[in-house]
Amino acid sequence: RGAPPPDKKLMECHFVFACVWALGGAMLVDKVTDYRTQFSKWWVSEWKNVAFPENGLVFDYYVDEASIMMSPWSDRVESFAYQSDISNFANLFVPTVETTRLNYFLDGLIERKHYVMFVGTAGTGKTALMRNKLMNMDAETMCYCTINLNSFSDASALQIILEQPLEKKSGVRFGPPGARRLVYFFDDMNMPYVDKYDTQSPIELARQFIDYGGWFDKVKI
């Protein structure tokens, strides 16, 4: 109430941006067909209210709220400055167009308490991207817990790890220290073994947490 009416052109740009990624974000490029390029050509030819630049695909642009137009992700890529005091090269993170794009969505989803899963083959930078995001969060308001799953992981062991960074609030309620928010980072989610019920118990426990916001106390159950 009392807020100025939103800019209709800006809202339309954001709507188009959301539609492009909601409908075409899962498109793949395989050995036979480039589905992302096909989707981009179809979108540009069918929907002309919001114009995209001629170069590249519709996925190569974001909404620049200052100019109210589609601008390339390359404009948002931060410059990289090498710090000679870093001894572990694994901690170096060089921003690219792809990492900038993924970080944009990651920041928005974490801020709004949505769950995020990065899917890709080995060596595509999923862990590096998440590690960089977690290390750069505001330590006063956010904290995180990294959980590396493996073939020996089960639900019982995972529950112990999940409970380690928590403190008792009241009754049966637990939470992160103080008023901070906690981010759990599950790495290598595909690693836990498949049991005789054709399930992976650590993932089932994580699903229970997502669906119900917690888990049972195995001692008191």
Tab-separated table of C-alpha atoms in Angstrom:
chain	number	residue	atom	x	y	z
A	1	ARG	CA	0.000	0.000	0.000
A	2	GLY	CA	1.214	3.469	-0.843
A	3	ALA	CA	4.001	2.122	-3.056
A	4	PRO	CA	4.314	3.554	-6.563
A	5	PRO	CA	2.880	1.341	-9.313
A	6	PRO	CA	5.490	-0.950	-10.891
A	7	ASP	CA	6.892	-0.138	-14.293
A	8	LYS	CA	4.876	-2.213	-16.782
A	9	LYS	CA	7.764	-2.568	-19.225
A	10	LEU	CA	10.100	-3.729	-16.458
A	11	MET	CA	7.514	-6.223	-15.217
A	12	GLU	CA	7.081	-7.568	-18.734
A	13	CYS	CA	10.853	-8.002	-19.074
A	14	HIS	CA	10.986	-9.926	-15.813
A	15	PHE	CA	8.013	-12.048	-16.883
A	16	VAL	CA	9.687	-12.944	-20.176
A	17	PHE	CA	12.958	-13.699	-18.378
A	18	ALA	CA	11.118	-16.007	-15.960
A	19	CYS	CA	9.274	-17.769	-18.789
A	20	VAL	CA	12.466	-18.311	-20.786
A	21	TRP	CA	14.182	-20.036	-17.879
A	22	ALA	CA	11.098	-21.855	-16.577
A	23	LEU	CA	10.315	-23.365	-19.988
A	24	GLY	CA	13.733	-23.540	-21.621
A	25	GLY	CA	16.175	-23.696	-18.742
A	26	ALA	CA	16.174	-27.505	-18.732
A	27	MET	CA	16.886	-27.774	-22.457
A	28	LEU	CA	20.009	-29.783	-23.254
A	29	VAL	CA	22.553	-29.944	-26.035
A	30	ASP	CA	23.216	-33.549	-27.062
A	31	LYS	CA	25.163	-35.115	-29.895
A	32	VAL	CA	22.211	-34.931	-32.272
A	33	THR	CA	20.182	-31.817	-31.448
A	34	ASP	CA	20.882	-28.451	-29.851
A	35	TYR	CA	17.568	-27.970	-28.048
A	36	ARG	CA	18.658	-24.703	-26.417
A	37	THR	CA	19.311	-23.082	-29.798
A	38	GLN	CA	16.034	-24.403	-31.183
A	39	PHE	CA	14.118	-23.020	-28.204
A	40	SER	CA	15.877	-19.661	-28.497
A	41	LYS	CA	15.022	-19.334	-32.196
A	42	TRP	CA	11.416	-20.316	-31.544
A	43	TRP	CA	11.048	-17.853	-28.666
A	44	VAL	CA	12.488	-14.907	-30.602
A	45	SER	CA	10.267	-15.627	-33.602
A	46	GLU	CA	7.057	-16.098	-31.598
A	47	TRP	CA	7.335	-13.501	-28.817
A	48	LYS	CA	8.420	-10.044	-29.890
A	49	ASN	CA	7.096	-7.770	-27.136
A	50	VAL	CA	10.460	-7.892	-25.362
A	51	ALA	CA	13.309	-7.706	-27.852
A	52	PHE	CA	16.499	-9.721	-27.436
A	53	PRO	CA	19.785	-8.703	-29.081
A	54	GLU	CA	20.578	-10.541	-32.299
A	55	ASN	CA	23.767	-12.173	-31.039
A	56	GLY	CA	23.654	-15.279	-28.872
A	57	LEU	CA	20.697	-17.078	-27.347
A	58	VAL	CA	17.908	-15.854	-25.091
A	59	PHE	CA	19.751	-17.551	-22.211
A	60	ASP	CA	22.700	-15.184	-22.674
A	61	TYR	CA	20.797	-12.153	-21.354
A	62	TYR	CA	19.313	-10.882	-18.110
A	63	VAL	CA	17.024	-7.970	-17.206
A	64	ASP	CA	18.962	-4.766	-16.610
A	65	GLU	CA	16.605	-2.817	-14.368
A	66	ALA	CA	18.452	0.470	-14.942
A	67	SER	CA	17.998	0.483	-18.715
A	68	ILE	CA	14.891	-1.795	-18.665
A	69	MET	CA	16.231	-4.008	-21.424
A	70	MET	CA	17.938	-7.345	-21.942
A	71	SER	CA	21.671	-7.075	-21.343
A	72	PRO	CA	24.374	-9.758	-21.723
A	73	TRP	CA	25.478	-11.700	-18.665
A	74	SER	CA	29.061	-10.729	-19.537
A	75	ASP	CA	28.290	-7.245	-18.208
A	76	ARG	CA	27.841	-8.716	-14.722
A	77	VAL	CA	31.027	-10.796	-14.629
A	78	GLU	CA	33.298	-9.512	-11.855
A	79	SER	CA	36.960	-8.920	-12.599
A	80	PHE	CA	39.414	-11.431	-11.179
A	81	ALA	CA	42.386	-10.243	-9.132
A	82	TYR	CA	44.971	-12.841	-8.176
A	83	GLN	CA	46.016	-12.745	-4.525
A	84	SER	CA	49.552	-13.984	-3.988
A	85	ASP	CA	48.899	-14.876	-0.335
A	86	ILE	CA	46.557	-17.739	-1.313
A	87	SER	CA	48.539	-20.941	-0.881
A	88	ASN	CA	45.775	-23.381	-1.810
A	89	PHE	CA	44.931	-23.046	-5.498
A	90	ALA	CA	41.732	-25.026	-4.905
A	91	ASN	CA	40.359	-21.891	-3.195
A	92	LEU	CA	40.817	-19.761	-6.317
A	93	PHE	CA	37.564	-18.953	-8.089
A	94	VAL	CA	37.602	-17.211	-11.462
A	95	PRO	CA	34.192	-15.751	-12.380
A	96	THR	CA	32.860	-16.559	-15.837
A	97	VAL	CA	29.613	-15.892	-17.670
A	98	GLU	CA	28.294	-19.314	-16.637
A	99	THR	CA	29.186	-18.942	-12.946
A	100	THR	CA	27.740	-15.419	-12.918
A	101	ARG	CA	24.494	-16.705	-14.383
A	102	LEU	CA	24.235	-19.602	-11.932
A	103	ASN	CA	25.134	-17.378	-8.974
A	104	TYR	CA	22.329	-15.006	-9.936
A	105	PHE	CA	19.751	-17.780	-9.594
A	106	LEU	CA	21.464	-19.267	-6.550
A	107	ASP	CA	21.405	-15.950	-4.675
A	108	GLY	CA	17.723	-15.420	-5.377
A	109	LEU	CA	16.695	-18.953	-4.416
A	110	ILE	CA	18.685	-19.030	-1.157
A	111	GLU	CA	17.367	-15.615	-0.164
A	112	ARG	CA	13.811	-16.889	-0.611
A	113	LYS	CA	14.505	-20.184	1.224
A	114	HIS	CA	14.158	-22.421	-1.810
A	115	TYR	CA	16.129	-25.611	-2.296
A	116	VAL	CA	18.707	-25.771	-5.088
A	117	MET	CA	20.274	-28.740	-6.864
A	118	PHE	CA	23.059	-28.450	-9.423
A	119	VAL	CA	23.156	-31.329	-11.890
A	120	GLY	CA	26.075	-32.060	-14.178
A	121	THR	CA	28.926	-34.394	-15.014
A	122	ALA	CA	32.115	-34.536	-12.956
A	123	GLY	CA	34.452	-31.580	-13.281
A	124	THR	CA	31.882	-28.979	-14.333
A	125	GLY	CA	32.444	-26.802	-11.241
A	126	LYS	CA	29.352	-27.571	-9.165
A	127	THR	CA	31.241	-27.947	-5.895
A	128	ALA	CA	33.518	-24.969	-6.594
A	129	LEU	CA	30.525	-22.757	-7.311
A	130	MET	CA	28.758	-23.754	-4.104
A	131	ARG	CA	31.917	-23.458	-2.005
A	132	ASN	CA	32.521	-19.938	-3.297
A	133	LYS	CA	28.914	-18.953	-2.548
A	134	LEU	CA	28.981	-20.372	0.978
A	135	MET	CA	32.305	-18.760	1.898
A	136	ASN	CA	31.074	-15.348	0.744
A	137	MET	CA	27.799	-15.318	2.671
A	138	ASP	CA	27.315	-12.810	5.480
A	139	ALA	CA	28.675	-14.633	8.555
A	140	GLU	CA	26.504	-12.544	10.894
A	141	THR	CA	23.240	-13.687	9.365
A	142	MET	CA	24.129	-16.957	7.625
A	143	CYS	CA	26.064	-20.137	8.388
A	144	TYR	CA	26.524	-23.377	6.512
A	145	CYS	CA	27.317	-27.050	6.960
A	146	THR	CA	29.028	-29.074	4.229
A	147	ILE	CA	28.103	-32.759	4.039
A	148	ASN	CA	30.121	-35.033	1.750
A	149	LEU	CA	28.108	-38.149	0.968
A	150	ASN	CA	29.737	-41.424	-0.037
A	151	SER	CA	28.854	-45.069	-0.636
A	152	PHE	CA	28.912	-45.765	3.115
A	153	SER	CA	26.521	-42.951	4.054
A	154	ASP	CA	23.181	-43.907	5.564
A	155	ALA	CA	20.287	-42.042	7.165
A	156	SER	CA	21.477	-42.616	10.732
A	157	ALA	CA	24.935	-41.200	10.061
A	158	LEU	CA	23.480	-38.279	8.103
A	159	GLN	CA	21.081	-37.356	10.920
A	160	ILE	CA	23.987	-37.086	13.364
A	161	ILE	CA	25.811	-34.756	10.980
A	162	LEU	CA	22.678	-32.651	10.439
A	163	GLU	CA	22.206	-32.191	14.171
A	164	GLN	CA	25.789	-31.159	14.951
A	165	PRO	CA	25.483	-27.438	14.042
A	166	LEU	CA	22.083	-27.063	15.750
A	167	GLU	CA	21.266	-25.864	19.235
A	168	LYS	CA	18.126	-26.401	21.286
A	169	LYS	CA	15.616	-23.559	21.074
A	170	SER	CA	12.574	-24.758	22.993
A	171	GLY	CA	10.935	-28.116	23.586
A	172	VAL	CA	11.657	-30.266	20.554
A	173	ARG	CA	12.645	-27.324	18.386
A	174	PHE	CA	16.251	-26.980	17.252
A	175	GLY	CA	17.922	-24.436	15.012
A	176	PRO	CA	21.197	-22.777	14.047
A	177	PRO	CA	23.020	-20.641	16.639
A	178	GLY	CA	21.441	-17.280	17.413
A	179	ALA	CA	19.177	-15.808	14.773
A	180	ARG	CA	21.261	-16.954	11.834
A	181	ARG	CA	20.003	-19.066	8.957
A	182	LEU	CA	21.702	-22.363	8.182
A	183	VAL	CA	22.436	-23.737	4.708
A	184	TYR	CA	23.116	-27.455	4.326
A	185	PHE	CA	25.337	-28.276	1.356
A	186	PHE	CA	25.076	-31.904	0.206
A	187	ASP	CA	27.948	-32.884	-2.079
A	188	ASP	CA	27.916	-36.037	-4.248
A	189	MET	CA	24.253	-36.844	-3.672
A	190	ASN	CA	24.449	-39.765	-6.086
A	191	MET	CA	27.032	-41.642	-3.999
A	192	PRO	CA	24.938	-43.360	-1.239
A	193	TYR	CA	24.288	-47.041	-1.934
A	194	VAL	CA	20.896	-48.246	-3.116
A	195	ASP	CA	19.328	-50.587	-0.535
A	196	LYS	CA	17.052	-53.579	-1.082
A	197	TYR	CA	14.024	-51.268	-1.192
A	198	ASP	CA	15.575	-49.465	-4.174
A	199	THR	CA	16.040	-46.287	-2.128
A	200	GLN	CA	18.975	-44.283	-0.820
A	201	SER	CA	18.288	-43.686	2.877
A	202	PRO	CA	20.281	-40.409	3.225
A	203	ILE	CA	18.314	-38.876	0.371
A	204	GLU	CA	15.054	-40.093	1.899
A	205	LEU	CA	15.973	-38.377	5.173
A	206	ALA	CA	16.736	-35.183	3.266
A	207	ARG	CA	13.361	-35.462	1.522
A	208	GLN	CA	11.654	-35.886	4.882
A	209	PHE	CA	13.290	-32.682	6.083
A	210	ILE	CA	12.180	-30.836	2.939
A	211	ASP	CA	8.609	-32.136	3.190
A	212	TYR	CA	8.058	-31.887	6.961
A	213	GLY	CA	10.731	-29.473	8.196
A	214	GLY	CA	12.467	-31.910	10.522
A	215	TRP	CA	13.089	-35.505	11.515
A	216	PHE	CA	12.312	-37.868	14.408
A	217	ASP	CA	14.398	-38.379	17.525
A	218	LYS	CA	15.466	-42.008	17.173
A	219	VAL	CA	15.937	-42.338	20.947
A	220	LYS	CA	12.451	-41.209	21.944
A	221	ILE	CA	10.491	-42.573	19.002
